PDB file of C-alpha atoms in Angstrom:
ATOM      1  CA  MET A 263       2.951  39.013 -19.110  1.00  0.00           C
ATOM      2  CA  THR A 264       2.865  40.848 -22.316  1.00  0.00           C
ATOM      3  CA  MET A 265      -0.153  42.783 -23.685  1.00  0.00           C
ATOM      4  CA  LYS A 266      -0.785  40.045 -26.544  1.00  0.00           C
ATOM      5  CA  ASP A 267      -0.913  37.671 -23.182  1.00  0.00           C
ATOM      6  CA  ASN A 268      -3.501  39.502 -21.997  1.00  0.00           C
ATOM      7  CA  ARG A 269      -6.413  36.717 -20.768  1.00  0.00           C
ATOM      8  CA  PHE A 270      -9.297  39.870 -20.882  1.00  0.00           C
ATOM      9  CA  ILE A 271      -8.452  41.224 -24.649  1.00  0.00           C
ATOM     10  CA  ASN A 272      -7.828  37.934 -25.529  1.00  0.00           C
ATOM     11  CA  MET A 273     -10.933  36.688 -24.469  1.00  0.00           C
ATOM     12  CA  LEU A 274     -13.463  39.415 -25.417  1.00  0.00           C
ATOM     13  CA  HIS A 275     -11.622  39.413 -29.136  1.00  0.00           C
ATOM     14  CA  THR A 276     -12.739  35.491 -29.297  1.00  0.00           C
ATOM     15  CA  ALA A 277     -15.900  36.792 -27.889  1.00  0.00           C
ATOM     16  CA  ARG A 278     -16.583  39.195 -31.433  1.00  0.00           C
ATOM     17  CA  LYS A 279     -14.705  36.949 -33.702  1.00  0.00           C
ATOM     18  CA  GLU A 280     -17.335  33.837 -32.447  1.00  0.00           C
ATOM     19  CA  GLY A 281     -20.591  36.000 -31.915  1.00  0.00           C
ATOM     20  CA  TYR A 282     -21.177  36.147 -28.271  1.00  0.00           C
ATOM     21  CA  ALA A 283     -20.808  38.171 -25.119  1.00  0.00           C
ATOM     22  CA  VAL A 284     -18.196  37.253 -22.280  1.00  0.00           C
ATOM     23  CA  GLY A 285     -20.649  37.585 -18.642  1.00  0.00           C
ATOM     24  CA  ALA A 286     -18.212  39.695 -16.464  1.00  0.00           C
ATOM     25  CA  PHE A 287     -19.676  39.252 -13.036  1.00  0.00           C
ATOM     26  CA  ASN A 288     -19.407  41.258  -9.762  1.00  0.00           C
ATOM     27  CA  ILE A 289     -18.544  38.907  -6.406  1.00  0.00           C
ATOM     28  CA  PHE A 290     -17.641  40.147  -3.009  1.00  0.00           C
ATOM     29  CA  ASN A 291     -16.781  37.028  -0.916  1.00  0.00           C
ATOM     30  CA  ASP A 292     -15.747  33.690  -0.899  1.00  0.00           C
ATOM     31  CA  LEU A 293     -19.856  32.674  -1.954  1.00  0.00           C
ATOM     32  CA  THR A 294     -20.126  34.584  -4.462  1.00  0.00           C
ATOM     33  CA  LEU A 295     -16.984  33.532  -6.195  1.00  0.00           C
ATOM     34  CA  ARG A 296     -16.830  29.560  -5.913  1.00  0.00           C
ATOM     35  CA  GLY A 297     -21.417  30.083  -7.173  1.00  0.00           C
ATOM     36  CA  VAL A 298     -19.466  31.865 -10.429  1.00  0.00           C
ATOM     37  CA  ILE A 299     -16.905  29.413 -10.865  1.00  0.00           C
ATOM     38  CA  THR A 300     -19.247  26.411 -10.329  1.00  0.00           C
ATOM     39  CA  ALA A 301     -21.431  27.813 -12.723  1.00  0.00           C
ATOM     40  CA  ALA A 302     -18.993  28.176 -15.550  1.00  0.00           C
ATOM     41  CA  ASN A 303     -17.719  24.809 -15.331  1.00  0.00           C
ATOM     42  CA  GLU A 304     -20.779  23.837 -15.745  1.00  0.00           C
ATOM     43  CA  ALA A 305     -21.975  26.051 -18.601  1.00  0.00           C
ATOM     44  CA  GLY A 306     -18.334  24.870 -20.484  1.00  0.00           C
ATOM     45  CA  ARG A 307     -17.416  28.870 -20.922  1.00  0.00           C
ATOM     46  CA  PRO A 308     -15.000  31.217 -19.903  1.00  0.00           C
ATOM     47  CA  ILE A 309     -15.888  33.946 -18.492  1.00  0.00           C
ATOM     48  CA  ILE A 310     -14.976  37.712 -16.132  1.00  0.00           C
ATOM     49  CA  ILE A 311     -15.107  38.304 -12.413  1.00  0.00           C
ATOM     50  CA  GLN A 312     -14.868  41.034 -11.476  1.00  0.00           C
ATOM     51  CA  THR A 313     -14.177  43.236  -8.152  1.00  0.00           C
ATOM     52  CA  SER A 314     -15.506  46.548  -7.252  1.00  0.00           C
ATOM     53  CA  ALA A 315     -13.152  49.615  -5.922  1.00  0.00           C
ATOM     54  CA  GLY A 316     -15.602  48.927  -2.518  1.00  0.00           C
ATOM     55  CA  THR A 317     -14.990  45.007  -2.049  1.00  0.00           C
ATOM     56  CA  VAL A 318     -10.569  46.018  -2.865  1.00  0.00           C
ATOM     57  CA  LYS A 319     -10.692  48.684  -0.133  1.00  0.00           C
ATOM     58  CA  ARG A 320     -12.707  46.282   2.178  1.00  0.00           C
ATOM     59  CA  LEU A 321     -10.456  43.163   1.505  1.00  0.00           C
ATOM     60  CA  GLY A 322      -7.558  44.670   0.442  1.00  0.00           C
ATOM     61  CA  ALA A 323      -6.095  43.770  -2.749  1.00  0.00           C
ATOM     62  CA  GLU A 324      -3.319  41.618  -2.346  1.00  0.00           C
ATOM     63  CA  ALA A 325      -5.895  38.992  -0.207  1.00  0.00           C
ATOM     64  CA  LEU A 326      -8.488  39.447  -2.631  1.00  0.00           C
ATOM     65  CA  GLY A 327      -6.496  38.521  -5.728  1.00  0.00           C
ATOM     66  CA  GLY A 328      -4.975  36.117  -4.243  1.00  0.00           C
ATOM     67  CA  MET A 329      -8.190  34.555  -2.655  1.00  0.00           C
ATOM     68  CA  VAL A 330      -9.472  34.850  -6.427  1.00  0.00           C
ATOM     69  CA  ASN A 331      -6.223  33.431  -8.317  1.00  0.00           C
ATOM     70  CA  ALA A 332      -6.272  30.352  -5.522  1.00  0.00           C
ATOM     71  CA  ALA A 333      -9.809  29.689  -7.012  1.00  0.00           C
ATOM     72  CA  ARG A 334      -8.741  29.572 -10.459  1.00  0.00           C
ATOM     73  CA  SER A 335      -7.342  26.564  -9.911  1.00  0.00           C
ATOM     74  CA  LEU A 336     -11.048  25.258  -9.378  1.00  0.00           C
ATOM     75  CA  CYS A 337     -12.092  26.151 -12.832  1.00  0.00           C
ATOM     76  CA  THR A 338     -12.127  23.855 -16.263  1.00  0.00           C
ATOM     77  CA  GLN A 339     -12.340  27.661 -17.985  1.00  0.00           C
ATOM     78  CA  GLU A 340     -10.232  30.187 -18.782  1.00  0.00           C
ATOM     79  CA  ILE A 341     -11.083  33.257 -15.495  1.00  0.00           C
ATOM     80  CA  ALA A 342      -9.792  37.485 -16.169  1.00  0.00           C
ATOM     81  CA  LEU A 343      -9.864  39.404 -13.144  1.00  0.00           C
ATOM     82  CA  HIS A 344     -10.888  42.501 -13.243  1.00  0.00           C
ATOM     83  CA  LEU A 345     -11.409  45.989 -11.437  1.00  0.00           C
ATOM     84  CA  ASP A 346     -14.826  47.483 -12.363  1.00  0.00           C
ATOM     85  CA  HIS A 347     -15.732  51.284 -12.128  1.00  0.00           C
ATOM     86  CA  CYS A 348     -12.546  52.331 -10.523  1.00  0.00           C
ATOM     87  CA  LYS A 349     -11.380  56.530  -9.993  1.00  0.00           C
ATOM     88  CA  ASP A 350      -8.810  56.073  -7.398  1.00  0.00           C
ATOM     89  CA  ASP A 351      -5.706  55.299  -9.245  1.00  0.00           C
ATOM     90  CA  THR A 352      -4.632  54.616  -5.445  1.00  0.00           C
ATOM     91  CA  ILE A 353      -6.753  51.430  -6.082  1.00  0.00           C
ATOM     92  CA  ALA A 354      -6.959  50.822  -9.272  1.00  0.00           C
ATOM     93  CA  LYS A 355      -2.597  50.724  -9.240  1.00  0.00           C
ATOM     94  CA  ALA A 356      -3.008  48.861  -5.792  1.00  0.00           C
ATOM     95  CA  CYS A 357      -5.279  45.532  -8.285  1.00  0.00           C
ATOM     96  CA  VAL A 358      -2.475  46.187 -11.357  1.00  0.00           C
ATOM     97  CA  ASP A 359       0.103  45.376  -8.972  1.00  0.00           C
ATOM     98  CA  HIS A 360      -1.442  42.478  -7.645  1.00  0.00           C
ATOM     99  CA  GLY A 361      -2.188  40.123 -10.600  1.00  0.00           C
ATOM    100  CA  TRP A 362      -5.888  41.504 -11.619  1.00  0.00           C
ATOM    101  CA  ASP A 363      -5.769  40.916 -15.650  1.00  0.00           C
ATOM    102  CA  ALA A 364      -7.862  44.888 -16.287  1.00  0.00           C
ATOM    103  CA  ILE A 365      -9.372  47.227 -14.606  1.00  0.00           C
ATOM    104  CA  MET A 366     -11.577  49.686 -15.489  1.00  0.00           C
ATOM    105  CA  CYS A 367     -10.626  53.589 -14.844  1.00  0.00           C
ATOM    106  CA  ASP A 368     -13.417  55.757 -14.579  1.00  0.00           C
ATOM    107  CA  TYR A 369     -12.957  59.217 -15.340  1.00  0.00           C
ATOM    108  CA  SER A 370     -16.399  59.444 -17.411  1.00  0.00           C
ATOM    109  CA  THR A 371     -17.925  62.800 -14.876  1.00  0.00           C
ATOM    110  CA  LEU A 372     -15.035  64.546 -15.676  1.00  0.00           C
ATOM    111  CA  PRO A 373     -14.593  66.945 -19.380  1.00  0.00           C
ATOM    112  CA  LEU A 374     -13.802  64.114 -22.127  1.00  0.00           C
ATOM    113  CA  GLU A 375     -10.368  66.026 -22.828  1.00  0.00           C
ATOM    114  CA  GLU A 376      -9.746  65.035 -18.918  1.00  0.00           C
ATOM    115  CA  ASN A 377     -11.401  61.546 -19.152  1.00  0.00           C
ATOM    116  CA  ILE A 378      -9.030  61.301 -21.884  1.00  0.00           C
ATOM    117  CA  ALA A 379      -5.960  61.960 -20.487  1.00  0.00           C
ATOM    118  CA  ARG A 380      -6.311  60.609 -16.959  1.00  0.00           C
ATOM    119  CA  THR A 381      -7.120  57.787 -19.333  1.00  0.00           C
ATOM    120  CA  GLN A 382      -3.814  58.029 -21.177  1.00  0.00           C
ATOM    121  CA  ALA A 383      -1.805  58.755 -17.470  1.00  0.00           C
ATOM    122  CA  MET A 384      -3.920  54.634 -16.038  1.00  0.00           C
ATOM    123  CA  ILE A 385      -3.030  52.704 -19.531  1.00  0.00           C
ATOM    124  CA  ALA A 386       0.838  53.997 -19.391  1.00  0.00           C
ATOM    125  CA  TYR A 387       0.960  52.272 -16.515  1.00  0.00           C
ATOM    126  CA  ALA A 388      -1.393  49.688 -16.332  1.00  0.00           C
ATOM    127  CA  HIS A 389      -0.204  48.455 -19.849  1.00  0.00           C
ATOM    128  CA  ALA A 390       4.155  48.435 -18.592  1.00  0.00           C
ATOM    129  CA  LYS A 391       2.510  45.518 -16.576  1.00  0.00           C
ATOM    130  CA  GLY A 392       0.483  43.482 -19.175  1.00  0.00           C
ATOM    131  CA  VAL A 393      -2.878  44.452 -17.453  1.00  0.00           C
ATOM    132  CA  ALA A 394      -5.731  45.620 -20.145  1.00  0.00           C
ATOM    133  CA  VAL A 395      -7.966  48.858 -19.878  1.00  0.00           C
ATOM    134  CA  GLU A 396     -11.378  49.702 -20.270  1.00  0.00           C
ATOM    135  CA  GLY A 397     -12.711  52.699 -20.257  1.00  0.00           C
ATOM    136  CA  GLU A 398     -16.058  54.604 -20.162  1.00  0.00           C
ATOM    137  CA  VAL A 399     -17.389  57.894 -22.338  1.00  0.00           C
ATOM    138  CA  GLY A 400     -20.880  59.467 -20.637  1.00  0.00           C
ATOM    139  CA  ALA A 401     -22.070  59.105 -17.635  1.00  0.00           C
ATOM    140  CA  ILE A 402     -24.413  56.111 -17.004  1.00  0.00           C
ATOM    141  CA  PHE A 403     -27.379  56.526 -14.238  1.00  0.00           C
ATOM    142  CA  GLY A 404     -27.563  54.973 -11.947  1.00  0.00           C
ATOM    143  CA  VAL A 405     -26.105  53.352  -8.027  1.00  0.00           C
ATOM    144  CA  GLU A 406     -23.261  51.169  -7.515  1.00  0.00           C
ATOM    145  CA  GLU A 407     -21.649  51.565  -3.930  1.00  0.00           C
ATOM    146  CA  ASP A 408     -20.126  54.602  -4.290  1.00  0.00           C
ATOM    147  CA  VAL A 409     -20.207  54.890  -8.191  1.00  0.00           C
ATOM    148  CA  VAL A 410     -22.876  57.277  -8.326  1.00  0.00           C
ATOM    149  CA  ALA A 411     -24.836  59.311 -11.168  1.00  0.00           C
ATOM    150  CA  GLU A 412     -27.998  60.940 -10.796  1.00  0.00           C
ATOM    151  CA  LYS A 413     -28.684  61.769 -14.551  1.00  0.00           C
ATOM    152  CA  GLU A 414     -27.533  59.666 -17.486  1.00  0.00           C
ATOM    153  CA  HIS A 415     -24.764  61.408 -20.120  1.00  0.00           C
ATOM    154  CA  PRO A 416     -25.529  60.019 -23.028  1.00  0.00           C
ATOM    155  CA  ALA A 417     -22.239  58.691 -24.981  1.00  0.00           C
ATOM    156  CA  THR A 418     -22.311  59.717 -28.939  1.00  0.00           C
ATOM    157  CA  TYR A 419     -20.735  57.781 -31.764  1.00  0.00           C
ATOM    158  CA  GLU A 420     -18.103  61.096 -32.744  1.00  0.00           C
ATOM    159  CA  ASP A 421     -16.538  61.471 -28.594  1.00  0.00           C
ATOM    160  CA  THR A 422     -16.697  57.586 -27.984  1.00  0.00           C
ATOM    161  CA  MET A 423     -14.853  57.022 -30.977  1.00  0.00           C
ATOM    162  CA  HIS A 424     -12.437  60.112 -30.419  1.00  0.00           C
ATOM    163  CA  TYR A 425     -11.608  58.803 -26.783  1.00  0.00           C
ATOM    164  CA  VAL A 426     -10.870  55.171 -28.641  1.00  0.00           C
ATOM    165  CA  HIS A 427      -8.566  57.137 -30.846  1.00  0.00           C
ATOM    166  CA  ALA A 428      -6.711  59.058 -28.097  1.00  0.00           C
ATOM    167  CA  THR A 429      -6.004  56.689 -25.617  1.00  0.00           C
ATOM    168  CA  GLY A 430      -6.323  53.097 -27.583  1.00  0.00           C
ATOM    169  CA  ILE A 431      -8.473  52.141 -24.882  1.00  0.00           C
ATOM    170  CA  ASP A 432      -8.676  47.883 -24.522  1.00  0.00           C
ATOM    171  CA  ALA A 433     -12.223  47.690 -24.001  1.00  0.00           C
ATOM    172  CA  ILE A 434     -15.232  50.685 -24.085  1.00  0.00           C
ATOM    173  CA  ALA A 435     -17.670  50.882 -22.429  1.00  0.00           C
ATOM    174  CA  PRO A 436     -20.294  54.264 -23.340  1.00  0.00           C
ATOM    175  CA  ALA A 437     -23.258  55.408 -21.788  1.00  0.00           C
ATOM    176  CA  ILE A 438     -25.583  53.430 -24.212  1.00  0.00           C
ATOM    177  CA  GLY A 439     -29.220  54.247 -21.928  1.00  0.00           C
ATOM    178  CA  THR A 440     -28.680  51.692 -19.478  1.00  0.00           C
ATOM    179  CA  ALA A 441     -28.562  51.960 -15.999  1.00  0.00           C
ATOM    180  CA  HIS A 442     -26.753  50.767 -12.294  1.00  0.00           C
ATOM    181  CA  GLY A 443     -29.344  48.991  -9.525  1.00  0.00           C
ATOM    182  CA  MET A 444     -32.462  48.139 -10.599  1.00  0.00           C
ATOM    183  CA  TYR A 445     -34.522  49.635 -13.723  1.00  0.00           C
ATOM    184  CA  LYS A 446     -37.847  51.586 -12.655  1.00  0.00           C
ATOM    185  CA  GLY A 447     -38.859  51.445 -15.968  1.00  0.00           C
ATOM    186  CA  SER A 448     -38.167  50.751 -19.606  1.00  0.00           C
ATOM    187  CA  PRO A 449     -34.808  52.100 -20.845  1.00  0.00           C
ATOM    188  CA  LYS A 450     -34.555  53.538 -24.082  1.00  0.00           C
ATOM    189  CA  ILE A 451     -31.421  51.842 -25.255  1.00  0.00           C
ATOM    190  CA  ASN A 452     -29.339  53.808 -28.314  1.00  0.00           C
ATOM    191  CA  TRP A 453     -29.262  50.886 -30.695  1.00  0.00           C
ATOM    192  CA  GLU A 454     -28.168  52.432 -33.005  1.00  0.00           C
ATOM    193  CA  LEU A 455     -24.835  53.545 -31.375  1.00  0.00           C
ATOM    194  CA  ILE A 456     -24.508  49.971 -30.016  1.00  0.00           C
ATOM    195  CA  GLU A 457     -24.650  48.672 -33.923  1.00  0.00           C
ATOM    196  CA  ARG A 458     -21.802  51.482 -35.168  1.00  0.00           C
ATOM    197  CA  LEU A 459     -19.728  50.871 -31.876  1.00  0.00           C
ATOM    198  CA  GLY A 460     -19.505  46.685 -32.496  1.00  0.00           C
ATOM    199  CA  LYS A 461     -18.618  47.053 -35.544  1.00  0.00           C
ATOM    200  CA  GLU A 462     -15.135  49.072 -34.864  1.00  0.00           C
ATOM    201  CA  ALA A 463     -11.915  47.118 -33.279  1.00  0.00           C
ATOM    202  CA  THR A 464     -12.528  47.903 -29.904  1.00  0.00           C
ATOM    203  CA  PRO A 465     -14.677  45.538 -27.792  1.00  0.00           C
ATOM    204  CA  LEU A 466     -17.757  47.277 -26.773  1.00  0.00           C
ATOM    205  CA  VAL A 467     -18.766  46.860 -23.317  1.00  0.00           C
ATOM    206  CA  VAL A 468     -22.492  46.739 -21.758  1.00  0.00           C
ATOM    207  CA  HIS A 469     -22.949  48.055 -18.199  1.00  0.00           C
ATOM    208  CA  GLY A 470     -26.520  47.778 -15.470  1.00  0.00           C
ATOM    209  CA  GLY A 471     -27.154  44.256 -16.976  1.00  0.00           C
ATOM    210  CA  THR A 472     -29.391  43.656 -14.325  1.00  0.00           C
ATOM    211  CA  GLY A 473     -33.346  43.646 -15.200  1.00  0.00           C
ATOM    212  CA  LEU A 474     -32.295  44.043 -19.276  1.00  0.00           C
ATOM    213  CA  SER A 475     -34.458  41.339 -21.278  1.00  0.00           C
ATOM    214  CA  ASP A 476     -33.580  38.152 -22.387  1.00  0.00           C
ATOM    215  CA  GLU A 477     -34.360  39.660 -26.316  1.00  0.00           C
ATOM    216  CA  THR A 478     -33.016  42.382 -24.881  1.00  0.00           C
ATOM    217  CA  PHE A 479     -29.209  40.782 -24.334  1.00  0.00           C
ATOM    218  CA  ARG A 480     -29.850  39.191 -27.743  1.00  0.00           C
ATOM    219  CA  ARG A 481     -30.063  41.692 -29.703  1.00  0.00           C
ATOM    220  CA  MET A 482     -26.780  43.949 -28.194  1.00  0.00           C
ATOM    221  CA  VAL A 483     -24.848  40.485 -28.794  1.00  0.00           C
ATOM    222  CA  GLU A 484     -25.751  40.261 -32.638  1.00  0.00           C
ATOM    223  CA  LEU A 485     -24.995  43.954 -32.881  1.00  0.00           C
ATOM    224  CA  GLY A 486     -21.413  43.606 -31.501  1.00  0.00           C
ATOM    225  CA  ALA A 487     -21.220  43.727 -27.285  1.00  0.00           C
ATOM    226  CA  ALA A 488     -18.772  40.958 -25.939  1.00  0.00           C
ATOM    227  CA  LYS A 489     -18.580  41.574 -22.486  1.00  0.00           C
ATOM    228  CA  ILE A 490     -21.991  42.252 -20.824  1.00  0.00           C
ATOM    229  CA  ASN A 491     -21.471  43.442 -16.833  1.00  0.00           C
ATOM    230  CA  ILE A 492     -23.320  41.814 -14.098  1.00  0.00           C
ATOM    231  CA  SER A 493     -23.252  43.126 -10.440  1.00  0.00           C
ATOM    232  CA  THR A 494     -26.633  43.449  -8.819  1.00  0.00           C
ATOM    233  CA  ALA A 495     -28.381  40.191 -10.174  1.00  0.00           C
ATOM    234  CA  ILE A 496     -26.012  38.557  -8.267  1.00  0.00           C
ATOM    235  CA  LYS A 497     -26.503  40.891  -4.329  1.00  0.00           C
ATOM    236  CA  TYR A 498     -30.380  40.219  -4.536  1.00  0.00           C
ATOM    237  CA  ALA A 499     -29.185  36.243  -5.689  1.00  0.00           C
ATOM    238  CA  TYR A 500     -27.255  36.328  -2.558  1.00  0.00           C
ATOM    239  CA  ARG A 501     -29.991  38.274  -0.088  1.00  0.00           C
ATOM    240  CA  ASP A 502     -32.964  36.337  -0.877  1.00  0.00           C
ATOM    241  CA  ALA A 503     -31.229  33.078  -0.152  1.00  0.00           C
ATOM    242  CA  ILE A 504     -30.441  34.379   2.846  1.00  0.00           C
ATOM    243  CA  VAL A 505     -34.244  35.714   3.430  1.00  0.00           C
ATOM    244  CA  ALA A 506     -35.844  33.039   1.766  1.00  0.00           C
ATOM    245  CA  ALA A 507     -33.115  30.159   4.437  1.00  0.00           C
ATOM    246  CA  ILE A 508     -33.270  31.939   7.486  1.00  0.00           C
ATOM    247  CA  PRO A 509     -36.695  30.798   9.107  1.00  0.00           C
ATOM    248  CA  ASN A 510     -36.524  27.611   8.748  1.00  0.00           C
ATOM    249  CA  HIS A 511     -32.407  27.156   8.974  1.00  0.00           C
ATOM    250  CA  PRO A 512     -30.874  25.624  12.521  1.00  0.00           C
ATOM    251  CA  VAL A 513     -28.544  27.748  13.620  1.00  0.00           C
ATOM    252  CA  ASP A 514     -25.679  25.444  14.797  1.00  0.00           C
ATOM    253  CA  SER A 515     -25.230  24.641  11.129  1.00  0.00           C
ATOM    254  CA  PRO A 516     -24.782  28.004   9.245  1.00  0.00           C
ATOM    255  CA  MET A 517     -22.001  25.946   6.130  1.00  0.00           C
ATOM    256  CA  GLU A 518     -25.781  25.016   5.072  1.00  0.00           C
ATOM    257  CA  LEU A 519     -26.704  28.152   4.563  1.00  0.00           C
ATOM    258  CA  ASP A 520     -24.119  29.480   3.296  1.00  0.00           C
ATOM    259  CA  LYS A 521     -24.304  25.547   0.495  1.00  0.00           C
ATOM    260  CA  LYS A 522     -27.961  27.169  -0.615  1.00  0.00           C
ATOM    261  CA  VAL A 523     -25.898  31.642  -0.912  1.00  0.00           C
ATOM    262  CA  GLU A 524     -23.885  29.309  -3.277  1.00  0.00           C
ATOM    263  CA  ALA A 525     -25.912  27.314  -5.224  1.00  0.00           C
ATOM    264  CA  GLU A 526     -28.416  30.569  -5.194  1.00  0.00           C
ATOM    265  CA  VAL A 527     -26.198  32.456  -7.017  1.00  0.00           C
ATOM    266  CA  HIS A 528     -24.780  30.077  -9.140  1.00  0.00           C
ATOM    267  CA  ALA A 529     -27.958  28.915 -10.568  1.00  0.00           C
ATOM    268  CA  THR A 530     -28.458  33.224 -11.674  1.00  0.00           C
ATOM    269  CA  VAL A 531     -25.158  33.011 -13.187  1.00  0.00           C
ATOM    270  CA  LEU A 532     -25.746  29.990 -15.342  1.00  0.00           C
ATOM    271  CA  ARG A 533     -28.082  31.406 -16.761  1.00  0.00           C
ATOM    272  CA  LEU A 534     -27.100  34.580 -17.837  1.00  0.00           C
ATOM    273  CA  ILE A 535     -23.725  32.532 -19.155  1.00  0.00           C
ATOM    274  CA  LYS A 536     -25.647  30.880 -21.295  1.00  0.00           C
ATOM    275  CA  LEU A 537     -27.910  33.036 -22.297  1.00  0.00           C
ATOM    276  CA  PHE A 538     -24.678  35.773 -23.768  1.00  0.00           C
ATOM    277  CA  ALA A 539     -23.738  32.671 -25.215  1.00  0.00           C
ATOM    278  CA  GLY A 540     -26.443  31.007 -26.790  1.00  0.00           C
ATOM    279  CA  ILE A 541     -26.334  28.336 -25.647  1.00  0.00           C
ATOM    280  CA  GLU A 542     -30.083  26.689 -24.679  1.00  0.00           C
TER     281      GLU A 542
END
């Protein structure tokens, strides 16, 4: 596959051109995968399925990639498979080699020039196999599995564009004031940075989507955000469905419990797909 045929890249550029954002949803097993796919079918919109480095470690790149690729046949919409925040080059390369459309190499805690050099090396490996790369500038606050930033290091327009031009990155995720996990207060979003970057050629990615208001999401899309990541909301939907169902659930019917979990993930994802796409 060549870069011009890459699902991830084409999906994001189409979203920017048509004025919507693609939802990128982290899955961690078959139930969350099915919930996301059925939501995409119902909404009639393309989506990005994301896997964390931790999920890849647990299930293995070949098995996980095979599971997602098999599930694509159940979806009438375009699906891109993406590796979220990855600091381990071995895992990133394994995903490149086993069917991912894109990977995110996260060297954002390193000095900018080192971040650029490491990103350039990963881009060379991935692009040679037709796989897109997303990168990060600044440090996005919060915890998401083994990705930990105890304090935010905000991105600047100048540093972000230097990184973009030096690397030729396919999508950029700068630290704009959002955070991983659940918000404990109102985030201070750098709207000026979003607006400036939203006008550039490289698609803008928003991390830390869980907990933002619908109004915030709409404004981000209006200013040019092309991809919005959702992870924690899916974990909460999964957990809450189990907690609600277990007290009255027959022990001998685990598949009925699975259905309730899948349905809750489906409902959570469906609402967000529609919101990002401007569908009422």
